[in-house]
PDB file of C-alpha atoms in Angstrom:
ATOM      1  CA  MET A 216     177.128 146.728  76.364  1.00 50.00           C
ATOM      2  CA  ARG A 217     176.281 145.385  79.837  1.00 49.00           C
ATOM      3  CA  ASN A 218     176.181 148.955  81.198  1.00 48.00           C
ATOM      4  CA  LEU A 219     173.827 150.045  78.395  1.00 43.00           C
ATOM      5  CA  LEU A 220     171.504 147.135  79.145  1.00 43.00           C
ATOM      6  CA  LEU A 221     171.407 148.073  82.832  1.00 44.00           C
ATOM      7  CA  LEU A 222     170.553 151.685  81.945  1.00 46.00           C
ATOM      8  CA  LEU A 223     167.688 150.573  79.688  1.00 43.00           C
ATOM      9  CA  ILE A 224     166.255 148.316  82.413  1.00 44.00           C
ATOM     10  CA  LEU A 225     166.528 151.149  84.978  1.00 45.00           C
ATOM     11  CA  ALA A 226     164.867 153.638  82.624  1.00 49.00           C
ATOM     12  CA  SER A 227     162.008 151.187  81.987  1.00 53.00           C
ATOM     13  CA  PHE A 228     161.531 150.681  85.735  1.00 47.00           C
ATOM     14  CA  LEU A 229     161.441 154.419  86.435  1.00 47.00           C
ATOM     15  CA  THR A 230     158.910 154.982  83.640  1.00 52.00           C
ATOM     16  CA  GLN A 231     156.575 152.312  85.020  1.00 53.00           C
ATOM     17  CA  SER A 232     156.940 153.776  88.520  1.00 52.00           C
ATOM     18  CA  CYS A 233     156.017 157.263  87.300  1.00 52.00           C
ATOM     19  CA  LEU A 234     152.993 155.990  85.394  1.00 50.00           C
ATOM     20  CA  SER A 235     151.860 153.998  88.397  1.00 51.00           C
ATOM     21  CA  SER A 236     152.314 157.010  90.707  1.00 52.00           C
ATOM     22  CA  LYS A 237     150.417 159.292  88.301  1.00 49.00           C
ATOM     23  CA  LYS A 238     147.567 156.775  88.090  1.00 50.00           C
ATOM     24  CA  ASP A 239     147.410 156.489  91.871  1.00 50.00           C
ATOM     25  CA  SER A 240     147.498 160.292  92.144  1.00 50.00           C
ATOM     26  CA  ASP A 241     144.727 160.716  89.564  1.00 50.00           C
ATOM     27  CA  ASP A 242     142.610 158.115  91.358  1.00 51.00           C
ATOM     28  CA  GLY A 243     143.117 160.011  94.617  1.00 50.00           C
ATOM     29  CA  ILE A 244     141.996 163.300  93.024  1.00 49.00           C
ATOM     30  CA  ALA A 245     138.949 161.632  91.517  1.00 51.00           C
ATOM     31  CA  LYS A 246     138.055 160.114  94.884  1.00 52.00           C
ATOM     32  CA  ALA A 247     138.584 163.471  96.592  1.00 51.00           C
ATOM     33  CA  LYS A 248     136.246 165.152  94.127  1.00 54.00           C
ATOM     34  CA  ILE A 249     133.564 162.599  94.865  1.00 53.00           C
ATOM     35  CA  THR A 250     133.904 162.809  98.634  1.00 56.00           C
ATOM     36  CA  THR A 251     133.874 166.637  98.776  1.00 56.00           C
ATOM     37  CA  GLN A 252     130.533 167.072  97.019  1.00 59.00           C
ATOM     38  CA  VAL A 253     128.028 168.898  99.282  1.00 58.00           C
ATOM     39  CA  LYS A 254     124.298 168.475  99.083  1.00 62.00           C
ATOM     40  CA  ARG A 255     122.619 171.897  99.226  1.00 68.00           C
ATOM     41  CA  ASN A 256     119.121 172.320 100.562  1.00 70.00           C
ATOM     42  CA  LYS A 257     116.904 174.752  98.673  1.00 72.00           C
ATOM     43  CA  VAL A 258     115.621 177.666 100.775  1.00 75.00           C
ATOM     44  CA  SER A 259     112.088 178.782  99.911  1.00 78.00           C
ATOM     45  CA  TYR A 260     110.831 182.290 100.689  1.00 83.00           C
ATOM     46  CA  PRO A 261     107.155 183.319 100.864  1.00 85.00           C
ATOM     47  CA  TYR A 262     105.833 185.285  97.906  1.00 84.00           C
ATOM     48  CA  ARG A 263     105.259 188.913  98.883  1.00 80.00           C
ATOM     49  CA  PRO A 264     103.267 190.683  96.164  1.00 85.00           C
ATOM     50  CA  SER A 265     102.972 194.459  95.901  1.00 86.00           C
ATOM     51  CA  LYS A 266      99.869 195.998  97.413  1.00 85.00           C
ATOM     52  CA  THR A 267      96.992 196.256  94.943  1.00 91.00           C
ATOM     53  CA  ARG A 268      96.580 199.882  93.936  1.00 92.00           C
ATOM     54  CA  VAL A 269      92.979 201.102  93.950  1.00 94.00           C
ATOM     55  CA  PHE A 270      93.705 204.809  94.508  1.00 98.00           C
ATOM     56  CA  ASP A 271      96.828 206.759  93.603  1.00 98.00           C
ATOM     57  CA  LEU A 272      98.017 209.057  96.402  1.00 98.00           C
ATOM     58  CA  ILE A 273      99.310 212.210  94.704  1.00 98.00           C
ATOM     59  CA  HIS A 274     100.054 214.615  97.566  1.00 98.00           C
ATOM     60  CA  THR A 275     100.037 214.604 101.386  1.00 98.00           C
ATOM     61  CA  ASP A 276      99.676 217.857 103.354  1.00 99.00           C
ATOM     62  CA  LEU A 277     100.050 217.479 107.130  1.00 98.00           C
ATOM     63  CA  SER A 278      99.641 219.914 110.016  1.00 99.00           C
ATOM     64  CA  VAL A 279     100.727 218.278 113.275  1.00 98.00           C
ATOM     65  CA  THR A 280     101.322 219.208 116.909  1.00 98.00           C
ATOM     66  CA  PRO A 281     102.945 216.807 119.402  1.00 97.00           C
ATOM     67  CA  VAL A 282     101.258 216.646 122.819  1.00 97.00           C
ATOM     68  CA  TRP A 283     104.022 215.758 125.254  1.00 96.00           C
ATOM     69  CA  GLU A 284     101.813 215.264 128.319  1.00 95.00           C
ATOM     70  CA  ASN A 285     100.114 212.133 126.927  1.00 96.00           C
ATOM     71  CA  GLN A 286     102.546 211.381 124.078  1.00 96.00           C
ATOM     72  CA  THR A 287     100.029 211.793 121.272  1.00 97.00           C
ATOM     73  CA  LEU A 288     100.034 213.689 117.996  1.00 98.00           C
ATOM     74  CA  LYS A 289      97.162 215.970 117.047  1.00 98.00           C
ATOM     75  CA  GLY A 290      96.941 216.467 113.306  1.00 98.00           C
ATOM     76  CA  THR A 291      95.079 217.349 110.148  1.00 99.00           C
ATOM     77  CA  ALA A 292      95.821 215.408 106.963  1.00 99.00           C
ATOM     78  CA  ILE A 293      94.801 216.716 103.545  1.00 99.00           C
ATOM     79  CA  LEU A 294      95.213 213.981 100.938  1.00 99.00           C
ATOM     80  CA  THR A 295      94.989 214.468  97.181  1.00 99.00           C
ATOM     81  CA  LEU A 296      94.125 211.252  95.338  1.00 98.00           C
ATOM     82  CA  LYS A 297      92.642 209.780  92.170  1.00 98.00           C
ATOM     83  CA  PRO A 298      91.389 206.305  91.227  1.00 98.00           C
ATOM     84  CA  TYR A 299      94.333 204.284  89.934  1.00 97.00           C
ATOM     85  CA  PHE A 300      92.412 202.602  87.104  1.00 96.00           C
ATOM     86  CA  TYR A 301      88.870 201.486  87.884  1.00 96.00           C
ATOM     87  CA  SER A 302      86.164 203.907  88.984  1.00 97.00           C
ATOM     88  CA  SER A 303      85.374 203.818  92.699  1.00 98.00           C
ATOM     89  CA  ASP A 304      83.178 205.417  95.350  1.00 98.00           C
ATOM     90  CA  LEU A 305      85.034 203.800  98.257  1.00 98.00           C
ATOM     91  CA  LEU A 306      88.417 204.899  99.623  1.00 98.00           C
ATOM     92  CA  VAL A 307      90.393 202.694 102.038  1.00 98.00           C
ATOM     93  CA  LEU A 308      93.246 204.261 104.013  1.00 98.00           C
ATOM     94  CA  ASP A 309      95.665 202.860 106.565  1.00 97.00           C
ATOM     95  CA  ALA A 310      95.312 204.571 109.952  1.00 97.00           C
ATOM     96  CA  LYS A 311      96.488 202.660 113.009  1.00 96.00           C
ATOM     97  CA  GLY A 312      95.269 203.395 116.530  1.00 95.00           C
ATOM     98  CA  MET A 313      93.816 206.860 115.916  1.00 97.00           C
ATOM     99  CA  VAL A 314      90.938 208.887 117.265  1.00 98.00           C
ATOM    100  CA  LEU A 315      89.147 210.509 114.318  1.00 98.00           C
ATOM    101  CA  SER A 316      87.388 213.835 114.734  1.00 97.00           C
ATOM    102  CA  SER A 317      86.265 214.719 111.195  1.00 97.00           C
ATOM    103  CA  ILE A 318      86.413 213.462 107.606  1.00 98.00           C
ATOM    104  CA  SER A 319      85.306 215.549 104.654  1.00 98.00           C
ATOM    105  CA  LEU A 320      85.775 216.070 100.934  1.00 98.00           C
ATOM    106  CA  LYS A 321      86.961 219.442  99.648  1.00 96.00           C
ATOM    107  CA  ASP A 322      85.105 220.358  96.459  1.00 92.00           C
ATOM    108  CA  ASN A 323      86.066 223.866  95.335  1.00 88.00           C
ATOM    109  CA  GLN A 324      84.552 226.086  98.039  1.00 86.00           C
ATOM    110  CA  ARG A 325      82.391 223.326  99.519  1.00 93.00           C
ATOM    111  CA  THR A 326      83.183 220.987 102.389  1.00 96.00           C
ATOM    112  CA  ILE A 327      81.221 217.746 102.168  1.00 97.00           C
ATOM    113  CA  PRO A 328      81.143 215.555 105.327  1.00 98.00           C
ATOM    114  CA  LEU A 329      81.696 211.890 104.511  1.00 98.00           C
ATOM    115  CA  LYS A 330      80.519 208.687 106.176  1.00 98.00           C
ATOM    116  CA  TYR A 331      83.144 206.189 107.204  1.00 98.00           C
ATOM    117  CA  LYS A 332      83.929 202.964 109.067  1.00 98.00           C
ATOM    118  CA  TYR A 333      87.001 202.488 111.204  1.00 98.00           C
ATOM    119  CA  ASP A 334      88.397 199.305 112.786  1.00 96.00           C
ATOM    120  CA  SER A 335      91.499 200.870 114.424  1.00 94.00           C
ATOM    121  CA  LEU A 336      93.699 199.705 111.529  1.00 95.00           C
ATOM    122  CA  GLN A 337      91.963 200.780 108.334  1.00 97.00           C
ATOM    123  CA  LEU A 338      89.673 203.676 107.555  1.00 98.00           C
ATOM    124  CA  THR A 339      86.997 202.995 104.922  1.00 98.00           C
ATOM    125  CA  ILE A 340      85.468 206.201 103.553  1.00 99.00           C
ATOM    126  CA  GLN A 341      82.255 206.279 101.558  1.00 98.00           C
ATOM    127  CA  LEU A 342      82.696 208.988  98.913  1.00 98.00           C
ATOM    128  CA  ASN A 343      79.807 211.198  97.843  1.00 97.00           C
ATOM    129  CA  LYS A 344      79.799 209.636  94.350  1.00 96.00           C
ATOM    130  CA  GLU A 345      81.770 207.368  92.051  1.00 98.00           C
ATOM    131  CA  TYR A 346      84.965 208.891  90.682  1.00 98.00           C
ATOM    132  CA  THR A 347      86.924 207.887  87.575  1.00 98.00           C
ATOM    133  CA  LYS A 348      90.668 207.864  86.938  1.00 97.00           C
ATOM    134  CA  GLU A 349      90.230 211.262  85.280  1.00 97.00           C
ATOM    135  CA  ASP A 350      89.018 212.787  88.557  1.00 98.00           C
ATOM    136  CA  THR A 351      91.116 214.136  91.425  1.00 98.00           C
ATOM    137  CA  ILE A 352      89.710 214.369  94.948  1.00 98.00           C
ATOM    138  CA  THR A 353      90.884 216.060  98.154  1.00 98.00           C
ATOM    139  CA  ILE A 354      90.084 214.461 101.523  1.00 99.00           C
ATOM    140  CA  GLU A 355      90.606 216.260 104.857  1.00 98.00           C
ATOM    141  CA  ILE A 356      90.917 214.199 108.050  1.00 99.00           C
ATOM    142  CA  GLY A 357      91.151 215.498 111.609  1.00 99.00           C
ATOM    143  CA  TYR A 358      92.736 212.968 113.952  1.00 99.00           C
ATOM    144  CA  THR A 359      94.832 212.242 117.029  1.00 98.00           C
ATOM    145  CA  ALA A 360      97.488 209.522 116.833  1.00 97.00           C
ATOM    146  CA  HIS A 361      98.196 207.331 119.883  1.00 96.00           C
ATOM    147  CA  PRO A 362     101.455 205.541 119.019  1.00 94.00           C
ATOM    148  CA  ASN A 363     102.085 204.172 122.526  1.00 92.00           C
ATOM    149  CA  LYS A 364      98.877 202.146 122.372  1.00 90.00           C
ATOM    150  CA  LEU A 365     100.181 200.206 119.377  1.00 87.00           C
ATOM    151  CA  SER A 366     102.124 196.968 119.444  1.00 73.00           C
ATOM    152  CA  GLY A 367     104.018 195.259 116.642  1.00 61.00           C
ATOM    153  CA  ASN A 368     106.987 193.114 115.762  1.00 57.00           C
ATOM    154  CA  GLY A 369     109.165 195.742 114.120  1.00 52.00           C
ATOM    155  CA  SER A 370     112.198 194.723 112.051  1.00 48.00           C
ATOM    156  CA  ARG A 371     115.917 194.061 112.327  1.00 48.00           C
ATOM    157  CA  ALA A 372     116.606 197.794 112.501  1.00 47.00           C
ATOM    158  CA  ILE A 373     114.064 198.631 115.199  1.00 53.00           C
ATOM    159  CA  SER A 374     112.353 196.539 117.872  1.00 54.00           C
ATOM    160  CA  ASP A 375     108.776 197.722 117.211  1.00 69.00           C
ATOM    161  CA  ASP A 376     106.777 199.516 114.542  1.00 82.00           C
ATOM    162  CA  LYS A 377     104.685 202.175 116.283  1.00 90.00           C
ATOM    163  CA  GLY A 378     105.985 204.808 113.852  1.00 93.00           C
ATOM    164  CA  LEU A 379     106.211 207.751 116.265  1.00 94.00           C
ATOM    165  CA  TYR A 380     108.586 207.918 119.239  1.00 94.00           C
ATOM    166  CA  PHE A 381     108.674 210.360 122.156  1.00 95.00           C
ATOM    167  CA  ILE A 382     112.104 210.490 123.802  1.00 94.00           C
ATOM    168  CA  ASN A 383     112.389 211.858 127.351  1.00 93.00           C
ATOM    169  CA  PRO A 384     108.940 213.522 127.105  1.00 93.00           C
ATOM    170  CA  TYR A 385     108.796 214.540 130.787  1.00 93.00           C
ATOM    171  CA  ARG A 386     112.436 215.722 130.941  1.00 92.00           C
ATOM    172  CA  ARG A 387     113.270 213.387 133.814  1.00 94.00           C
ATOM    173  CA  ASP A 388     116.640 212.590 132.293  1.00 94.00           C
ATOM    174  CA  LYS A 389     118.734 215.762 132.589  1.00 93.00           C
ATOM    175  CA  ILE A 390     121.322 214.516 130.096  1.00 94.00           C
ATOM    176  CA  LYS A 391     119.175 213.030 127.343  1.00 93.00           C
ATOM    177  CA  PRO A 392     117.596 215.639 124.995  1.00 92.00           C
ATOM    178  CA  ARG A 393     113.839 215.854 124.697  1.00 93.00           C
ATOM    179  CA  GLN A 394     112.855 214.795 121.188  1.00 94.00           C
ATOM    180  CA  ILE A 395     110.275 213.170 118.960  1.00 95.00           C
ATOM    181  CA  TRP A 396     111.044 211.283 115.784  1.00 92.00           C
ATOM    182  CA  THR A 397     109.351 209.036 113.235  1.00 92.00           C
ATOM    183  CA  GLN A 398     110.208 205.753 111.522  1.00 88.00           C
ATOM    184  CA  GLY A 399     107.891 204.944 108.627  1.00 85.00           C
ATOM    185  CA  GLU A 400     109.575 202.044 106.869  1.00 82.00           C
ATOM    186  CA  THR A 401     108.029 199.793 105.775  1.00 82.00           C
ATOM    187  CA  GLU A 402     104.410 200.277 106.837  1.00 88.00           C
ATOM    188  CA  ALA A 403     104.519 202.358 110.033  1.00 90.00           C
ATOM    189  CA  SER A 404     103.789 205.839 108.646  1.00 95.00           C
ATOM    190  CA  SER A 405     100.093 205.088 109.134  1.00 96.00           C
ATOM    191  CA  CYS A 406     100.750 205.050 112.889  1.00 96.00           C
ATOM    192  CA  TRP A 407     100.954 208.842 112.894  1.00 97.00           C
ATOM    193  CA  PHE A 408      98.945 210.005 109.857  1.00 98.00           C
ATOM    194  CA  PRO A 409      96.260 208.449 107.602  1.00 98.00           C
ATOM    195  CA  THR A 410      97.717 207.324 104.277  1.00 98.00           C
ATOM    196  CA  ILE A 411      98.041 204.506 101.762  1.00 97.00           C
ATOM    197  CA  ASP A 412     100.856 202.786 103.600  1.00 96.00           C
ATOM    198  CA  ALA A 413     102.725 200.599 101.108  1.00 93.00           C
ATOM    199  CA  PRO A 414     106.273 200.585  99.669  1.00 91.00           C
ATOM    200  CA  ASN A 415     104.896 200.839  96.113  1.00 92.00           C
ATOM    201  CA  GLU A 416     103.057 204.122  96.853  1.00 93.00           C
ATOM    202  CA  ARG A 417     104.731 207.456  96.049  1.00 93.00           C
ATOM    203  CA  CYS A 418     103.566 211.036  96.623  1.00 96.00           C
ATOM    204  CA  THR A 419     104.790 214.573  97.179  1.00 97.00           C
ATOM    205  CA  GLN A 420     104.528 216.001 100.678  1.00 97.00           C
ATOM    206  CA  LYS A 421     104.178 219.094 102.811  1.00 98.00           C
ATOM    207  CA  ILE A 422     104.324 219.076 106.594  1.00 98.00           C
ATOM    208  CA  SER A 423     103.768 221.891 109.094  1.00 98.00           C
ATOM    209  CA  ILE A 424     105.043 221.071 112.599  1.00 98.00           C
ATOM    210  CA  SER A 425     104.090 223.184 115.627  1.00 98.00           C
ATOM    211  CA  VAL A 426     106.550 222.870 118.533  1.00 97.00           C
ATOM    212  CA  ASP A 427     107.982 224.837 121.461  1.00 95.00           C
ATOM    213  CA  THR A 428     110.423 227.521 120.350  1.00 96.00           C
ATOM    214  CA  SER A 429     113.174 225.705 122.263  1.00 93.00           C
ATOM    215  CA  LEU A 430     112.979 222.786 119.829  1.00 94.00           C
ATOM    216  CA  MET A 431     114.390 222.382 116.325  1.00 96.00           C
ATOM    217  CA  THR A 432     112.568 220.535 113.522  1.00 97.00           C
ATOM    218  CA  LEU A 433     113.999 218.502 110.668  1.00 96.00           C
ATOM    219  CA  SER A 434     112.198 216.866 107.762  1.00 95.00           C
ATOM    220  CA  ASN A 435     112.562 215.800 104.162  1.00 92.00           C
ATOM    221  CA  GLY A 436     112.424 218.664 101.696  1.00 95.00           C
ATOM    222  CA  ILE A 437     113.182 222.346 102.246  1.00 98.00           C
ATOM    223  CA  LEU A 438     112.182 224.585 105.167  1.00 98.00           C
ATOM    224  CA  THR A 439     109.894 227.073 103.395  1.00 98.00           C
ATOM    225  CA  SER A 440     108.367 228.841 106.397  1.00 98.00           C
ATOM    226  CA  SER A 441     108.979 229.377 110.113  1.00 98.00           C
ATOM    227  CA  ILE A 442     106.398 231.403 112.047  1.00 98.00           C
ATOM    228  CA  THR A 443     106.677 232.135 115.781  1.00 98.00           C
ATOM    229  CA  ASN A 444     103.530 232.688 117.827  1.00 95.00           C
ATOM    230  CA  GLY A 445     104.374 233.262 121.488  1.00 95.00           C
ATOM    231  CA  ALA A 446     106.022 230.146 122.920  1.00 95.00           C
ATOM    232  CA  GLN A 447     105.159 228.115 119.817  1.00 96.00           C
ATOM    233  CA  ARG A 448     106.758 227.990 116.380  1.00 98.00           C
ATOM    234  CA  THR A 449     105.349 226.392 113.229  1.00 98.00           C
ATOM    235  CA  ASP A 450     107.889 225.138 110.698  1.00 98.00           C
ATOM    236  CA  THR A 451     106.751 224.137 107.217  1.00 98.00           C
ATOM    237  CA  TRP A 452     108.756 221.674 105.127  1.00 98.00           C
ATOM    238  CA  GLU A 453     107.987 220.769 101.530  1.00 97.00           C
TER     239      GLU A 453
END
């Protein structure tokens, strides 16, 4: 009987010890949960709306020739557009750091010279009349792009945003290949041809590039034509 009594007392003691330990353990977990809470600061980003669409750029047709001696690009841009919604007699294009030689509207067999204003960043063209969203117009622009006169901040992927890059233009480096390439994202295409330069603008394209026969061209699309004329070759991609 005495042994049984001792066992009961021991069992009661162990039970109380376990309950006390569990309580202490639970309190420790609760305290740990409280002490490990982290206050997070909200990060706010500036609102970046899409560019307001006044005209819809349907097609871009470029004819370009790089001039290695002064690292410029001589070109002709033929743009097909229509008013996006509201009627308009004013067309605003992005064209950074260019010298403009001619701007005209192609109307069937007629070529109509157009008046314009240019501030070295945007080209504002006064159309010959007001056009509706049912109309389609074709604008031809003669220009020379001067990418090396531009300055900008660029992005994480590239240190500047001049759009057009001449690599080893004077062939001073005997190892590095002579080349020219473009980087349009996000708004640097307008550094080498007039356009509506915005990520929410889409159009089809055709580009004819005239280069020395020693050079190879590469572009989006399919090579549809390659014509050699003496030391020059014109490749057309569309």
